[in-house]
Amino acid sequence: MDVLVSEVGPRDGLQSLGVTMPTAAKIAWIRALAAAGVKEIEVGSFVNPRLLPQMADTGEVVKAARDIAGLEVMALVPNMKGARLAVAAGAPKINIPVSASQAHNMANVRMTCEQGIEAVAEICRYRDSLPESARIGVEVGIASAFGCTREGRIQEDWVMEMALRLVKAGADTVGLSDSVGYANPAQVKRMFLRLRKEIGGHAGGAHLHNTRGQGLANVVAALDAGVTTFDSSLGGIGGCPYAPGATGNIVTEDLVFLLESMGLDTGIDFNALLRARDVLQQALPDVELYGSSPAAGLTKGFAYANPSRGFDPEPAKAVNQCDL
Ligand code: ZN
């Protein structure tokens, strides 16, 4: 596998929706994603259920997802309380968001950026105190790393300083998140190259949103900078309640098509991904799903980057039969 596609729909996607997906439907969806070859899924977040009732069943979802062979299960954790809940539920890996924007971090988790870094240090000390078999992986995503709806431009020097401090705090990896779709390809390439220079092997993946249609262009720029992990959500669900028609995370189906077309093995079967999309749509019939490749299907003559995987390369749907 060349690139890890980390599915965040069950967390990032669902938490932005006004509806709550029933637990059994979430588990069926996660199973369908894993059956398509998705290797890592962020299945929920351990946040106050009064603030995000959509995520109240995360403990149960983590437990069910852990039984799926070969799947790396992740959960988002905003603070120490969430970390304890994640460990209790048996989550092997957690993702802690810390924003580079003071205003965003305050609104998101009621902490300054510095307090957010200290919370990561506290969680890492807790991790280190656990018996070796129970030690969780700790990923940090620097949110609003490319710009913020509240503060506008974010200083790149500050983002890099945060990344260094987060590694010192004990994070295994530190990635960069374009939480609000502000990034452009030149900036993405520049910042990920610099991130690798600053923190070496601790440099994490890219979490990109497609709010302004720049998502896949930013993926290609990040690939040029050596990034090999990308977050995405099936059907691009999520969006922003304040920007009608704005899609959420980059679309998993389009990301997989892009990567495989470029000769980069994801281990994911596109047609099986479409079956997972059907599972999602049936569970949430009123939610709009995004993506271009699900409607158009695979191209004629399409070949997976690793042909020995034996996926069916036939076009998924008979469309685009126009002869003109
Ligand atoms: Zn996001």
Short mmCIF file of C-alpha atoms and ligand atoms in Angstrom, two decimals:
data_model
loop_
_atom_site.label_atom_id
_atom_site.label_comp_id
_atom_site.label_asym_id
_atom_site.label_seq_id
_atom_site.Cartn_x
_atom_site.Cartn_y
_atom_site.Cartn_z
CA MET A 1 0.00 0.00 0.00
CA ASP A 2 1.38 3.40 -0.99
CA VAL A 3 -1.17 5.73 0.57
CA LEU A 4 -3.34 5.35 3.66
CA VAL A 5 -6.88 6.64 3.15
CA SER A 6 -8.19 7.33 6.64
CA GLU A 7 -11.97 7.49 6.63
CA VAL A 8 -13.36 10.18 8.96
CA GLY A 9 -17.01 10.21 7.81
CA PRO A 10 -18.38 8.49 10.93
CA ARG A 11 -16.81 11.29 13.02
CA ASP A 12 -16.21 14.47 11.02
CA GLY A 13 -19.07 13.80 8.61
CA LEU A 14 -21.75 12.75 11.06
CA GLN A 15 -20.95 15.34 13.71
CA SER A 16 -21.79 18.17 11.31
CA LEU A 17 -25.20 16.75 10.41
CA GLY A 18 -28.40 17.72 12.16
CA VAL A 19 -29.54 14.09 12.28
CA THR A 20 -28.21 11.27 14.42
CA MET A 21 -27.35 8.00 12.70
CA PRO A 22 -28.56 4.99 14.70
CA THR A 23 -25.74 2.94 16.26
CA ALA A 24 -26.55 -0.22 14.28
CA ALA A 25 -26.46 1.76 11.02
CA LYS A 26 -23.07 3.28 11.94
CA ILE A 27 -21.67 -0.18 12.58
CA ALA A 28 -23.10 -1.54 9.32
CA TRP A 29 -21.53 1.40 7.46
CA ILE A 30 -18.15 0.91 9.14
CA ARG A 31 -18.25 -2.80 8.27
CA ALA A 32 -19.03 -1.98 4.63
CA LEU A 33 -16.10 0.48 4.53
CA ALA A 34 -13.74 -2.10 6.00
CA ALA A 35 -15.03 -4.69 3.51
CA ALA A 36 -14.06 -2.28 0.72
CA GLY A 37 -10.48 -2.32 1.99
CA VAL A 38 -10.45 0.83 4.13
CA LYS A 39 -7.69 0.26 6.71
CA GLU A 40 -8.30 3.06 9.18
CA ILE A 41 -11.55 4.67 10.33
CA GLU A 42 -12.15 7.46 12.82
CA VAL A 43 -15.38 6.05 14.20
CA GLY A 44 -16.51 8.79 16.56
CA SER A 45 -15.48 11.27 19.22
CA PHE A 46 -15.49 11.20 23.00
CA VAL A 47 -17.00 14.63 23.56
CA ASN A 48 -19.74 15.87 25.84
CA PRO A 49 -22.90 14.15 24.51
CA ARG A 50 -24.94 17.24 25.41
CA LEU A 51 -22.88 19.23 22.89
CA LEU A 52 -22.74 16.51 20.21
CA PRO A 53 -25.55 13.98 20.71
CA GLN A 54 -24.61 12.41 17.33
CA MET A 55 -21.46 11.05 19.03
CA ALA A 56 -23.02 9.80 22.28
CA ASP A 57 -22.64 6.13 21.26
CA THR A 58 -18.91 6.33 20.39
CA GLY A 59 -17.89 3.83 23.09
CA GLU A 60 -20.26 1.24 21.66
CA VAL A 61 -19.16 1.94 18.08
CA VAL A 62 -15.47 1.62 19.05
CA LYS A 63 -16.12 -1.76 20.68
CA ALA A 64 -17.95 -3.09 17.60
CA ALA A 65 -15.36 -1.71 15.17
CA ARG A 66 -12.50 -3.29 17.11
CA ASP A 67 -13.89 -6.72 16.21
CA ILE A 68 -13.34 -6.06 12.50
CA ALA A 69 -10.16 -7.84 11.43
CA GLY A 70 -7.41 -5.68 9.99
CA LEU A 71 -9.08 -2.36 10.80
CA GLU A 72 -7.27 0.40 12.72
CA VAL A 73 -9.90 2.11 14.87
CA MET A 74 -9.48 5.75 15.83
CA ALA A 75 -11.52 8.13 17.95
CA LEU A 76 -11.31 11.86 18.40
CA VAL A 77 -10.56 13.05 21.91
CA PRO A 78 -10.57 16.73 22.92
CA ASN A 79 -9.22 16.41 26.47
CA MET A 80 -8.11 14.14 29.30
CA LYS A 81 -11.66 13.06 30.12
CA GLY A 82 -12.16 11.93 26.53
CA ALA A 83 -8.81 10.09 26.58
CA ARG A 84 -9.87 8.07 29.63
CA LEU A 85 -13.17 7.17 27.92
CA ALA A 86 -11.31 6.15 24.76
CA VAL A 87 -8.97 3.87 26.70
CA ALA A 88 -11.92 2.39 28.62
CA ALA A 89 -13.66 1.60 25.31
CA GLY A 90 -10.48 0.00 23.96
CA ALA A 91 -9.69 2.52 21.21
CA PRO A 92 -6.18 1.71 20.02
CA LYS A 93 -5.52 5.17 18.60
CA ILE A 94 -6.75 8.68 19.36
CA ASN A 95 -6.77 11.91 17.41
CA ILE A 96 -6.49 15.14 19.41
CA PRO A 97 -7.35 18.38 17.60
CA VAL A 98 -5.45 21.51 18.60
CA SER A 99 -6.14 24.61 16.56
CA ALA A 100 -3.45 27.05 15.45
CA SER A 101 -6.06 29.77 15.85
CA GLN A 102 -6.61 30.99 19.40
CA ALA A 103 -10.20 31.99 18.61
CA HIS A 104 -10.99 28.65 16.95
CA ASN A 105 -9.44 26.58 19.73
CA MET A 106 -11.32 28.58 22.34
CA ALA A 107 -14.63 28.07 20.49
CA ASN A 108 -13.90 24.40 19.78
CA VAL A 109 -12.50 23.10 23.07
CA ARG A 110 -12.49 26.18 25.38
CA MET A 111 -8.70 26.24 25.63
CA THR A 112 -5.99 28.57 24.38
CA CYS A 113 -3.53 26.97 21.92
CA GLU A 114 -0.99 26.71 24.76
CA GLN A 115 -3.54 24.98 27.00
CA GLY A 116 -4.33 22.63 24.10
CA ILE A 117 -0.64 21.67 23.85
CA GLU A 118 -0.53 21.14 27.63
CA ALA A 119 -3.63 18.90 27.36
CA VAL A 120 -1.77 16.78 24.79
CA ALA A 121 1.20 16.53 27.19
CA GLU A 122 -1.12 15.45 30.00
CA ILE A 123 -2.77 12.80 27.81
CA CYS A 124 0.66 11.51 26.72
CA ARG A 125 1.78 11.23 30.36
CA TYR A 126 -1.40 9.24 31.01
CA ARG A 127 -0.65 7.01 27.97
CA ASP A 128 2.88 6.40 29.26
CA SER A 129 1.50 5.37 32.66
CA LEU A 130 -0.60 2.58 31.10
CA PRO A 131 0.67 -1.00 30.85
CA GLU A 132 2.42 -1.48 27.52
CA SER A 133 -0.41 -3.56 26.03
CA ALA A 134 -2.93 -0.77 26.68
CA ARG A 135 -0.81 2.08 25.32
CA ILE A 136 -2.72 4.04 22.71
CA GLY A 137 -1.38 5.78 19.62
CA VAL A 138 -1.63 9.57 19.83
CA GLU A 139 -2.10 11.62 16.67
CA VAL A 140 -2.53 15.37 16.76
CA GLY A 141 -4.06 17.38 13.96
CA ILE A 142 -3.30 21.11 13.94
CA ALA A 143 -6.68 22.54 12.98
CA SER A 144 -7.02 25.77 10.99
CA ALA A 145 -3.35 25.36 10.02
CA PHE A 146 -3.98 27.04 6.66
CA GLY A 147 -6.35 29.80 7.75
CA CYS A 148 -9.28 30.41 10.06
CA THR A 149 -12.81 31.71 9.59
CA ARG A 150 -12.36 33.79 12.75
CA GLU A 151 -8.75 35.00 12.53
CA GLY A 152 -8.12 34.85 8.79
CA ARG A 153 -4.43 34.26 8.05
CA ILE A 154 -2.45 32.03 10.39
CA GLN A 155 1.32 32.52 10.66
CA GLU A 156 3.19 29.52 9.25
CA ASP A 157 6.00 30.02 11.78
CA TRP A 158 3.46 29.61 14.56
CA VAL A 159 2.07 26.38 13.05
CA MET A 160 5.60 24.93 12.88
CA GLU A 161 6.39 26.04 16.42
CA MET A 162 3.20 24.30 17.58
CA ALA A 163 4.17 21.12 15.72
CA LEU A 164 7.55 21.07 17.50
CA ARG A 165 5.95 21.68 20.89
CA LEU A 166 3.37 18.92 20.26
CA VAL A 167 6.09 16.40 19.43
CA LYS A 168 7.91 17.42 22.61
CA ALA A 169 4.60 16.90 24.45
CA GLY A 170 4.68 13.27 23.31
CA ALA A 171 2.47 13.10 20.19
CA ASP A 172 3.40 10.23 17.86
CA THR A 173 2.48 12.23 14.78
CA VAL A 174 1.38 15.78 14.06
CA GLY A 175 -0.61 16.45 10.90
CA LEU A 176 -2.06 19.59 9.36
CA SER A 177 -5.78 20.21 8.96
CA ASP A 178 -7.54 22.56 6.60
CA SER A 179 -10.69 22.45 8.70
CA VAL A 180 -12.49 25.18 6.77
CA GLY A 181 -11.27 24.78 3.19
CA TYR A 182 -8.89 27.78 3.11
CA ALA A 183 -5.80 26.01 1.76
CA ASN A 184 -4.31 26.29 -1.72
CA PRO A 185 -1.88 23.81 -3.33
CA ALA A 186 1.21 26.05 -3.15
CA GLN A 187 0.66 26.59 0.58
CA VAL A 188 -0.05 22.90 1.19
CA LYS A 189 3.15 21.78 -0.50
CA ARG A 190 5.25 24.48 1.23
CA MET A 191 3.89 23.73 4.70
CA PHE A 192 4.10 19.94 4.52
CA LEU A 193 7.69 20.14 3.22
CA ARG A 194 8.51 22.43 6.12
CA LEU A 195 6.66 20.22 8.61
CA ARG A 196 8.82 17.25 7.60
CA LYS A 197 11.95 19.39 7.98
CA GLU A 198 10.89 20.52 11.46
CA ILE A 199 9.63 17.23 12.95
CA GLY A 200 10.94 14.53 10.60
CA GLY A 201 9.26 11.16 11.00
CA HIS A 202 6.64 12.61 13.34
CA ALA A 203 5.07 14.48 10.40
CA GLY A 204 1.51 13.23 10.02
CA GLY A 205 -1.14 13.32 7.33
CA ALA A 206 -3.35 15.86 5.62
CA HIS A 207 -6.91 16.53 6.70
CA LEU A 208 -8.50 18.50 3.88
CA HIS A 209 -11.94 19.91 3.27
CA ASN A 210 -13.41 20.66 -0.14
CA THR A 211 -15.31 23.78 0.88
CA ARG A 212 -13.93 25.81 -2.04
CA GLY A 213 -13.33 22.96 -4.46
CA GLN A 214 -9.56 22.84 -3.81
CA GLY A 215 -9.55 19.49 -2.02
CA LEU A 216 -8.07 17.17 -4.64
CA ALA A 217 -5.65 19.82 -5.95
CA ASN A 218 -4.40 20.09 -2.37
CA VAL A 219 -4.05 16.29 -2.20
CA VAL A 220 -1.75 16.31 -5.23
CA ALA A 221 0.30 19.13 -3.69
CA ALA A 222 0.60 17.19 -0.43
CA LEU A 223 1.66 14.05 -2.36
CA ASP A 224 4.44 16.16 -3.92
CA ALA A 225 5.57 17.00 -0.39
CA GLY A 226 5.72 13.31 0.55
CA VAL A 227 2.45 13.02 2.49
CA THR A 228 1.15 9.44 2.53
CA THR A 229 -1.93 9.67 4.80
CA PHE A 230 -5.12 11.48 3.85
CA ASP A 231 -8.37 11.90 5.76
CA SER A 232 -11.57 11.83 3.71
CA SER A 233 -15.24 11.05 4.15
CA LEU A 234 -17.45 8.80 2.09
CA GLY A 235 -19.83 10.93 0.03
CA GLY A 236 -18.00 14.01 1.35
CA ILE A 237 -20.60 14.26 4.08
CA GLY A 238 -20.37 16.97 6.65
CA GLY A 239 -20.36 20.32 5.00
CA CYS A 240 -20.90 23.45 6.96
CA PRO A 241 -24.31 24.45 8.29
CA TYR A 242 -23.43 28.10 7.54
CA ALA A 243 -22.44 27.56 3.90
CA PRO A 244 -25.26 25.91 1.95
CA GLY A 245 -24.02 23.57 -0.78
CA ALA A 246 -20.51 23.50 0.67
CA THR A 247 -19.17 19.98 0.80
CA GLY A 248 -17.38 18.68 3.83
CA ASN A 249 -14.25 16.56 3.83
CA ILE A 250 -12.72 15.52 0.54
CA VAL A 251 -14.74 12.67 -0.96
CA THR A 252 -13.29 9.20 -0.29
CA GLU A 253 -14.55 7.79 -3.60
CA ASP A 254 -12.90 10.59 -5.64
CA LEU A 255 -9.72 10.38 -3.56
CA VAL A 256 -9.40 6.64 -4.17
CA PHE A 257 -10.03 7.12 -7.89
CA LEU A 258 -7.41 9.90 -8.03
CA LEU A 259 -4.75 7.91 -6.17
CA GLU A 260 -5.29 4.62 -8.01
CA SER A 261 -5.33 6.45 -11.38
CA MET A 262 -1.98 8.00 -10.45
CA GLY A 263 -0.58 4.52 -9.79
CA LEU A 264 -0.71 4.76 -6.00
CA ASP A 265 -2.04 1.68 -4.26
CA THR A 266 -4.71 2.32 -1.61
CA GLY A 267 -5.83 -1.28 -1.10
CA ILE A 268 -9.41 -0.10 -1.60
CA ASP A 269 -11.93 -1.56 -4.04
CA PHE A 270 -13.84 1.30 -5.69
CA ASN A 271 -16.97 -0.73 -6.46
CA ALA A 272 -17.16 -2.02 -2.89
CA LEU A 273 -16.82 1.60 -1.76
CA LEU A 274 -19.96 2.38 -3.77
CA ARG A 275 -21.77 -0.40 -1.89
CA ALA A 276 -20.72 1.26 1.37
CA ARG A 277 -22.09 4.52 -0.07
CA ASP A 278 -25.44 2.77 -0.61
CA VAL A 279 -25.41 1.61 3.03
CA LEU A 280 -24.81 5.22 4.11
CA GLN A 281 -27.50 6.66 1.82
CA GLN A 282 -30.08 4.12 2.97
CA ALA A 283 -29.40 5.01 6.60
CA LEU A 284 -29.53 8.76 5.93
CA PRO A 285 -31.89 9.15 2.94
CA ASP A 286 -32.27 12.92 3.36
CA VAL A 287 -28.55 13.69 3.51
CA GLU A 288 -26.92 14.85 0.29
CA LEU A 289 -23.89 12.83 -0.77
CA TYR A 290 -21.16 14.41 -2.90
CA GLY A 291 -18.54 13.15 -5.32
CA SER A 292 -18.08 12.97 -9.07
CA SER A 293 -16.69 9.48 -9.61
CA PRO A 294 -19.64 7.65 -7.97
CA ALA A 295 -21.96 9.03 -10.67
CA ALA A 296 -19.53 8.60 -13.59
CA GLY A 297 -18.04 5.25 -12.57
CA LEU A 298 -14.58 4.00 -13.34
CA THR A 299 -13.05 4.84 -16.70
CA LYS A 300 -12.97 2.26 -19.48
CA GLY A 301 -9.73 0.30 -19.22
CA PHE A 302 -9.20 1.41 -15.62
CA ALA A 303 -6.54 -0.59 -13.80
CA TYR A 304 -5.77 -0.56 -10.09
CA ALA A 305 -2.26 0.49 -9.10
CA ASN A 306 -1.66 -3.01 -7.77
CA PRO A 307 -3.36 -5.41 -10.22
CA SER A 308 -2.54 -8.42 -8.04
CA ARG A 309 -5.22 -7.30 -5.61
CA GLY A 310 -7.73 -8.71 -8.05
CA PHE A 311 -10.47 -6.11 -7.74
CA ASP A 312 -13.07 -6.03 -10.48
CA PRO A 313 -11.87 -3.27 -12.82
CA GLU A 314 -15.13 -3.11 -14.78
CA PRO A 315 -16.78 0.30 -14.87
CA ALA A 316 -19.12 0.61 -11.92
CA LYS A 317 -21.98 2.13 -13.83
CA ALA A 318 -22.83 2.46 -17.49
CA VAL A 319 -22.76 6.22 -17.83
CA ASN A 320 -21.03 8.70 -20.10
CA GLN A 321 -22.11 6.79 -23.20
CA CYS A 322 -22.20 9.99 -25.22
CA ASP A 323 -20.50 9.62 -28.61
CA LEU A 324 -20.14 13.33 -29.34
ZN ZN B 1 -12.53 18.21 9.37
#
